[in-house]
Coordinates of C-alpha atoms and ligand atoms in Angstrom, one line a residue:
M1236 CA 99.1 103.6 82.0
A1237 CA 97.0 101.7 84.5
R1238 CA 93.8 102.3 86.3
I1239 CA 94.6 102.1 90.0
G1240 CA 92.4 102.2 93.2
F1241 CA 94.3 103.5 96.3
I1242 CA 92.8 103.0 99.8
G1243 CA 94.3 104.7 102.8
L1244 CA 95.5 108.2 102.0
G1245 CA 97.4 109.0 105.2
N1246 CA 100.9 110.3 105.8
M1247 CA 102.3 107.7 103.5
G1248 CA 99.4 106.8 101.2
L1249 CA 98.6 110.3 100.0
P1250 CA 102.1 111.1 98.6
M1251 CA 102.4 107.6 97.2
A1252 CA 99.1 108.0 95.4
Q1253 CA 100.1 111.5 94.2
N1254 CA 103.3 110.0 92.7
L1255 CA 101.2 107.5 90.8
V1256 CA 99.1 110.4 89.4
K1257 CA 102.3 112.3 88.4
A1258 CA 103.5 109.2 86.6
G1259 CA 100.3 109.3 84.4
H1260 CA 98.2 106.6 86.0
T1261 CA 94.5 107.1 86.6
V1262 CA 94.1 106.8 90.4
T1263 CA 90.9 106.6 92.3
G1264 CA 91.4 107.2 96.1
Y1265 CA 89.4 106.4 99.2
D1266 CA 90.0 107.1 102.9
V1267 CA 87.6 107.1 105.9
N1268 CA 88.7 110.7 106.4
P1269 CA 86.9 112.8 103.7
A1270 CA 89.3 115.7 104.1
V1271 CA 92.3 113.7 102.7
V1272 CA 90.2 112.3 99.8
E1273 CA 89.3 116.0 99.0
G1274 CA 93.0 116.9 99.1
F1275 CA 93.8 113.9 96.8
A1276 CA 91.1 115.1 94.3
Q1277 CA 92.6 118.6 94.3
A1278 CA 96.0 117.0 93.4
G1279 CA 94.7 115.3 90.3
G1280 CA 93.2 112.1 91.7
T1281 CA 89.6 110.9 91.5
A1282 CA 87.7 110.8 94.8
A1283 CA 85.8 107.6 95.7
A1284 CA 82.9 107.8 98.2
E1285 CA 83.4 104.2 99.4
I1286 CA 85.8 101.3 99.3
G1287 CA 83.9 99.5 96.5
A1288 CA 84.3 102.5 94.2
A1289 CA 88.0 102.4 94.6
A1290 CA 88.2 98.6 94.3
A1291 CA 85.9 98.0 91.2
D1292 CA 86.9 98.8 87.6
N1293 CA 90.6 99.0 88.4
A1294 CA 93.4 96.7 87.2
I1295 CA 95.3 97.3 90.4
V1296 CA 94.2 98.1 94.0
I1297 CA 96.8 99.4 96.5
T1298 CA 96.2 99.7 100.3
M1299 CA 98.2 101.7 102.8
L1300 CA 96.5 101.2 106.2
P1301 CA 97.6 101.4 109.8
T1302 CA 97.3 97.8 111.1
G1303 CA 96.4 94.2 110.2
D1304 CA 92.9 94.7 111.6
H1305 CA 92.3 97.5 109.2
V1306 CA 93.7 95.4 106.3
R1307 CA 91.4 92.5 107.3
G1308 CA 88.4 94.8 107.5
V1309 CA 89.0 96.6 104.2
Y1310 CA 89.7 93.4 102.2
L1311 CA 87.3 90.9 103.9
H1312 CA 84.2 93.1 104.7
A1313 CA 81.0 92.2 102.8
E1314 CA 81.4 95.4 100.8
G1315 CA 85.2 95.3 100.9
I1316 CA 87.9 94.9 98.2
L1317 CA 87.6 91.1 97.7
A1318 CA 83.8 91.5 97.2
R1319 CA 84.1 94.3 94.7
A1320 CA 87.3 93.8 92.7
A1321 CA 86.9 92.1 89.3
P1322 CA 88.7 88.7 88.9
G1323 CA 92.2 89.3 87.7
T1324 CA 92.7 92.5 89.7
L1325 CA 96.2 92.7 91.2
L1326 CA 96.0 93.7 94.9
I1327 CA 99.1 95.3 96.6
D1328 CA 99.0 95.9 100.4
C1329 CA 101.8 98.3 101.4
S1330 CA 100.8 98.5 105.1
T1331 CA 103.1 97.1 107.7
I1332 CA 101.2 94.3 109.3
D1333 CA 101.6 90.8 110.8
V1334 CA 102.8 88.0 108.5
A1335 CA 99.8 85.7 109.4
T1336 CA 97.2 88.3 108.4
A1337 CA 99.1 89.0 105.1
R1338 CA 99.1 85.3 104.2
E1339 CA 95.5 84.7 105.3
V1340 CA 94.1 87.6 103.3
A1341 CA 96.2 86.7 100.2
E1342 CA 94.8 83.1 100.5
V1343 CA 91.2 84.3 100.6
A1344 CA 92.0 86.6 97.6
A1345 CA 93.4 83.7 95.7
G1346 CA 90.2 81.7 96.3
K1347 CA 88.3 84.5 94.5
G1348 CA 90.7 84.6 91.5
L1349 CA 92.6 87.7 92.8
T1350 CA 96.4 87.9 93.1
M1351 CA 97.7 89.7 96.2
L1352 CA 101.2 90.9 97.1
D1353 CA 102.4 92.1 100.5
A1354 CA 104.7 95.1 99.8
P1355 CA 105.6 97.0 103.0
V1356 CA 108.0 99.9 102.6
S1357 CA 110.8 101.6 104.4
G1358 CA 111.9 105.2 103.8
G1359 CA 109.2 107.1 105.7
V1360 CA 107.2 110.1 104.7
G1361 CA 110.2 111.7 103.0
G1362 CA 110.7 108.6 100.9
A1363 CA 107.0 108.5 100.1
Q1364 CA 107.0 112.2 99.0
G1365 CA 110.2 111.8 97.0
G1366 CA 109.3 108.5 95.3
T1367 CA 112.4 106.9 96.8
L1368 CA 110.8 104.2 99.0
T1369 CA 112.2 100.7 99.4
F1370 CA 109.5 98.0 98.7
M1371 CA 109.9 94.5 100.2
V1372 CA 107.6 92.3 98.2
G1373 CA 106.1 88.9 99.0
G1374 CA 104.1 86.9 96.4
T1375 CA 104.5 85.1 93.1
D1376 CA 107.0 85.9 90.4
A1377 CA 104.3 86.8 87.9
A1378 CA 102.5 89.1 90.3
F1379 CA 105.9 90.8 91.2
A1380 CA 106.6 91.3 87.6
S1381 CA 103.2 93.0 87.0
A1382 CA 103.6 95.2 90.1
H1383 CA 107.2 96.3 89.4
P1384 CA 106.4 99.2 86.9
I1385 CA 103.7 100.5 89.3
L1386 CA 106.0 100.3 92.4
E1387 CA 108.7 102.1 90.4
A1388 CA 106.6 105.2 90.4
M1389 CA 106.7 105.3 94.2
G1390 CA 110.1 103.8 95.0
K1391 CA 113.7 103.4 94.1
T1392 CA 114.5 99.9 95.5
I1393 CA 112.1 97.1 94.8
V1394 CA 113.1 93.7 96.1
H1395 CA 111.2 90.4 95.6
A1396 CA 111.6 88.8 99.1
G1397 CA 109.9 85.5 98.2
G1398 CA 106.4 84.0 98.5
S1399 CA 103.4 85.5 100.3
G1400 CA 104.2 87.1 103.6
T1401 CA 107.9 87.4 103.1
G1402 CA 107.7 91.1 102.4
Q1403 CA 106.2 91.6 105.9
A1404 CA 108.8 89.2 107.3
A1405 CA 111.6 91.2 105.8
K1406 CA 110.2 94.5 107.2
I1407 CA 109.8 93.2 110.8
C1408 CA 113.2 91.5 110.8
N1409 CA 114.9 94.6 109.5
N1410 CA 113.2 96.9 112.0
M1411 CA 113.9 94.5 114.9
I1412 CA 117.6 94.8 114.0
L1413 CA 117.2 98.6 113.8
G1414 CA 115.4 98.9 117.2
V1415 CA 118.1 96.7 118.9
S1416 CA 121.0 98.5 117.3
M1417 CA 119.6 102.0 118.1
I1418 CA 119.4 101.0 121.8
A1419 CA 123.0 99.5 121.6
V1420 CA 124.4 102.7 120.0
S1421 CA 122.6 104.9 122.6
E1422 CA 124.0 102.8 125.4
G1423 CA 127.5 103.1 124.0
F1424 CA 127.3 106.9 123.8
L1425 CA 125.8 107.1 127.3
L1426 CA 128.6 105.0 128.8
A1427 CA 131.2 107.1 126.9
E1428 CA 129.6 110.2 128.5
K1429 CA 130.0 108.8 132.0
L1430 CA 133.6 107.7 131.2
G1431 CA 134.6 111.2 130.1
L1432 CA 135.0 110.2 126.4
D1433 CA 133.8 112.9 123.9
A1434 CA 130.8 111.8 121.7
Q1435 CA 132.5 113.0 118.5
K1436 CA 135.7 111.0 119.4
L1437 CA 133.6 107.8 120.0
F1438 CA 131.9 108.4 116.7
D1439 CA 135.2 108.9 114.8
I1440 CA 136.6 105.7 116.3
S1441 CA 133.6 103.5 116.4
S1442 CA 132.2 104.5 112.9
K1443 CA 135.5 103.1 111.5
S1444 CA 135.6 100.1 113.9
S1445 CA 133.6 96.9 114.5
G1446 CA 130.8 98.8 116.3
Q1447 CA 129.9 100.6 113.1
C1448 CA 126.2 100.3 112.0
W1449 CA 123.4 102.4 110.3
A1450 CA 122.0 103.6 113.6
M1451 CA 125.4 105.2 114.3
T1452 CA 126.6 106.3 110.9
S1453 CA 123.3 107.6 109.3
Y1454 CA 121.1 108.3 112.3
C1455 CA 123.4 109.0 115.3
P1456 CA 121.3 109.5 118.5
V1457 CA 123.6 112.3 119.8
P1458 CA 123.7 115.8 118.2
G1459 CA 126.8 116.6 116.2
P1460 CA 128.4 113.7 114.4
V1461 CA 125.7 113.2 111.8
P1462 CA 124.2 116.6 111.0
T1463 CA 121.0 115.2 109.3
S1464 CA 120.1 112.9 112.2
P1465 CA 116.9 113.8 114.3
A1466 CA 119.1 114.3 117.4
N1467 CA 120.0 117.7 115.8
R1468 CA 116.4 118.8 115.7
D1469 CA 115.2 117.8 119.2
Y1470 CA 114.3 114.3 118.0
Q1471 CA 111.4 115.4 115.8
A1472 CA 110.2 112.3 113.9
G1473 CA 111.4 110.9 111.3
F1474 CA 110.3 107.5 112.3
S1475 CA 108.4 107.8 115.5
A1476 CA 108.9 105.7 118.7
A1477 CA 105.3 104.5 118.3
M1478 CA 106.0 103.1 114.8
M1479 CA 109.1 101.4 116.1
L1480 CA 107.2 99.9 119.0
K1481 CA 104.5 98.7 116.6
D1482 CA 107.1 96.9 114.4
L1483 CA 109.0 95.4 117.5
K1484 CA 105.7 94.0 118.8
L1485 CA 104.9 92.5 115.3
A1486 CA 108.4 90.9 115.4
Q1487 CA 107.7 89.5 118.9
D1488 CA 104.3 88.1 117.9
A1489 CA 105.9 86.5 114.9
A1490 CA 108.8 85.1 116.9
K1491 CA 106.4 83.5 119.4
L1492 CA 104.3 82.0 116.7
V1493 CA 107.3 80.3 115.0
G1494 CA 109.4 79.6 118.2
A1495 CA 112.3 81.9 117.2
V1496 CA 114.6 82.9 120.1
T1497 CA 114.9 86.8 120.1
P1498 CA 115.9 88.0 123.6
M1499 CA 117.4 91.3 122.3
G1500 CA 114.2 91.9 120.2
A1501 CA 112.1 91.3 123.3
G1502 CA 114.3 93.6 125.3
A1503 CA 114.0 96.4 122.7
A1504 CA 110.2 96.0 122.6
A1505 CA 110.1 96.4 126.4
V1506 CA 112.4 99.5 126.4
Y1507 CA 110.4 101.2 123.6
D1508 CA 107.2 100.3 125.4
Q1509 CA 108.4 102.2 128.5
Y1510 CA 109.6 105.1 126.3
V1511 CA 106.3 105.5 124.6
E1512 CA 104.5 105.4 128.0
T1513 CA 106.4 108.5 129.0
G1514 CA 104.4 110.4 126.4
E1515 CA 107.0 110.4 123.7
A1516 CA 105.1 108.2 121.2
G1517 CA 105.4 110.9 118.5
R1518 CA 109.1 111.6 119.1
D1519 CA 111.7 110.1 116.8
F1520 CA 112.7 106.6 117.8
S1521 CA 116.4 107.7 118.3
G1522 CA 115.1 109.8 121.2
I1523 CA 115.3 106.6 123.2
I1524 CA 118.7 107.9 124.3
R1525 CA 117.0 110.6 126.3
F1526 CA 114.9 107.9 128.0
L1527 CA 117.9 105.8 128.8
R1528 CA 119.8 108.8 130.1
G1529 CA 117.0 109.5 132.5
A1530 CA 116.0 105.9 133.4
Ligands
NAD1439 P1 98.3 107.1 108.7 O1 97.6 106.8 110.0 O2 98.8 108.4 108.4 O3 97.4 106.6 107.4 C1 96.5 105.6 107.4 C2 95.3 106.0 106.7 O4 94.4 104.9 106.6 C3 94.5 107.2 107.4 O5 94.4 108.3 106.5 C4 93.2 106.5 107.8 O6 92.1 107.5 107.8 C5 93.1 105.5 106.7 N1 92.1 104.4 107.1 C6 92.0 103.8 108.3 N2 91.0 102.9 108.2 C7 90.5 102.9 106.9 C8 89.5 102.2 106.2 N3 88.7 101.3 106.8 N4 89.2 102.6 104.9 C9 90.0 103.5 104.3 N5 91.0 104.2 104.9 C10 91.2 103.9 106.2 O7 99.5 106.0 108.7 P2 100.8 106.1 107.7 O8 101.9 106.8 108.5 O9 100.4 106.5 106.4 O10 101.2 104.5 107.7 C11 100.5 103.6 107.0 C12 101.3 102.2 107.1 O11 102.6 102.4 106.6 C13 101.4 101.7 108.5 O12 101.2 100.3 108.4 C14 102.8 102.0 108.9 O13 103.3 101.1 109.9 C15 103.5 101.9 107.6 N6 104.7 102.7 107.5 C16 104.7 104.0 107.9 C17 105.9 104.8 107.8 C18 105.9 106.2 108.3 O14 107.0 106.8 108.5 N7 104.8 106.9 108.5 C19 107.1 104.2 107.3 C20 107.0 102.9 106.9 C21 105.8 102.2 107.0

């Protein structure tokens, strides 16, 4: 069993860290919010009072933070992870951040004798709680092999995407496809509504035809056809519109940097931006259909 430091005990990080404790690892947790650290200690973890205490004396340090700026701060600060972790420590960042920051921090880490993986996840809070997350991992073969048994305590599907930054690349490419396809499915159902075609009938036909996709068959944005989709519970998140917008913006930033042509991705980012502006940031991202209906 490993000694693990875990920094960022939020909606995702806390249940992930708790699953590591359940698997028998010794986990020291830190968060800027003392209340969540207290909750983690009550669930069998060890509380750290500062980043350094979670970074030092551990074989592995995992982070689950909101943005690239947070990751930069927590790793590169004078009293941050890179300053306090012992040489040989394996660093795993599970936050969803931009590819450039992931690669830059991993490079600085390598300069200090520390190996770093980017390992963003999909599966949401339910996946974090149930230990069924999908991990998309960027980094060396050796680091991936070392991390695999640890990630297995928190996830079900663990894929080595390639070198440093490719985990983040996989995450934003996947979510750009999802954002675009959710809007496309919503537009299809709205057009059907205006043309007098029943939503269930469109689902029965399209889910077996060439329009079929995950946004339709697993997460249908109209109530009825897929009973588990957020449309059946007033679009309570799930995966919030704000999170989708964050990932679509990351995809657009990356596309601009490398000169990739992504007009649909750009359009999806603009539509989600407007939706979030209506005060629906916390609503499930499939609620975009209500915005399109009213727009
Ligand atoms: P969250 O805001 O609930 O948690 C982030 C935690 O980091 C908070 O507890 C915050 O206090 C802490 N934090 C911020 N700055 C810190 C610092 N300097 N030191 C220590 N702790 C600090 O966010 P979340 O929903 O847990 O998401 C975390 C990451 O996972 C994000 O990058 C998000 O995009 C990604 N993600 C989230 C979901 C989801 O459904 N929530 C799904 C997939 C990926």
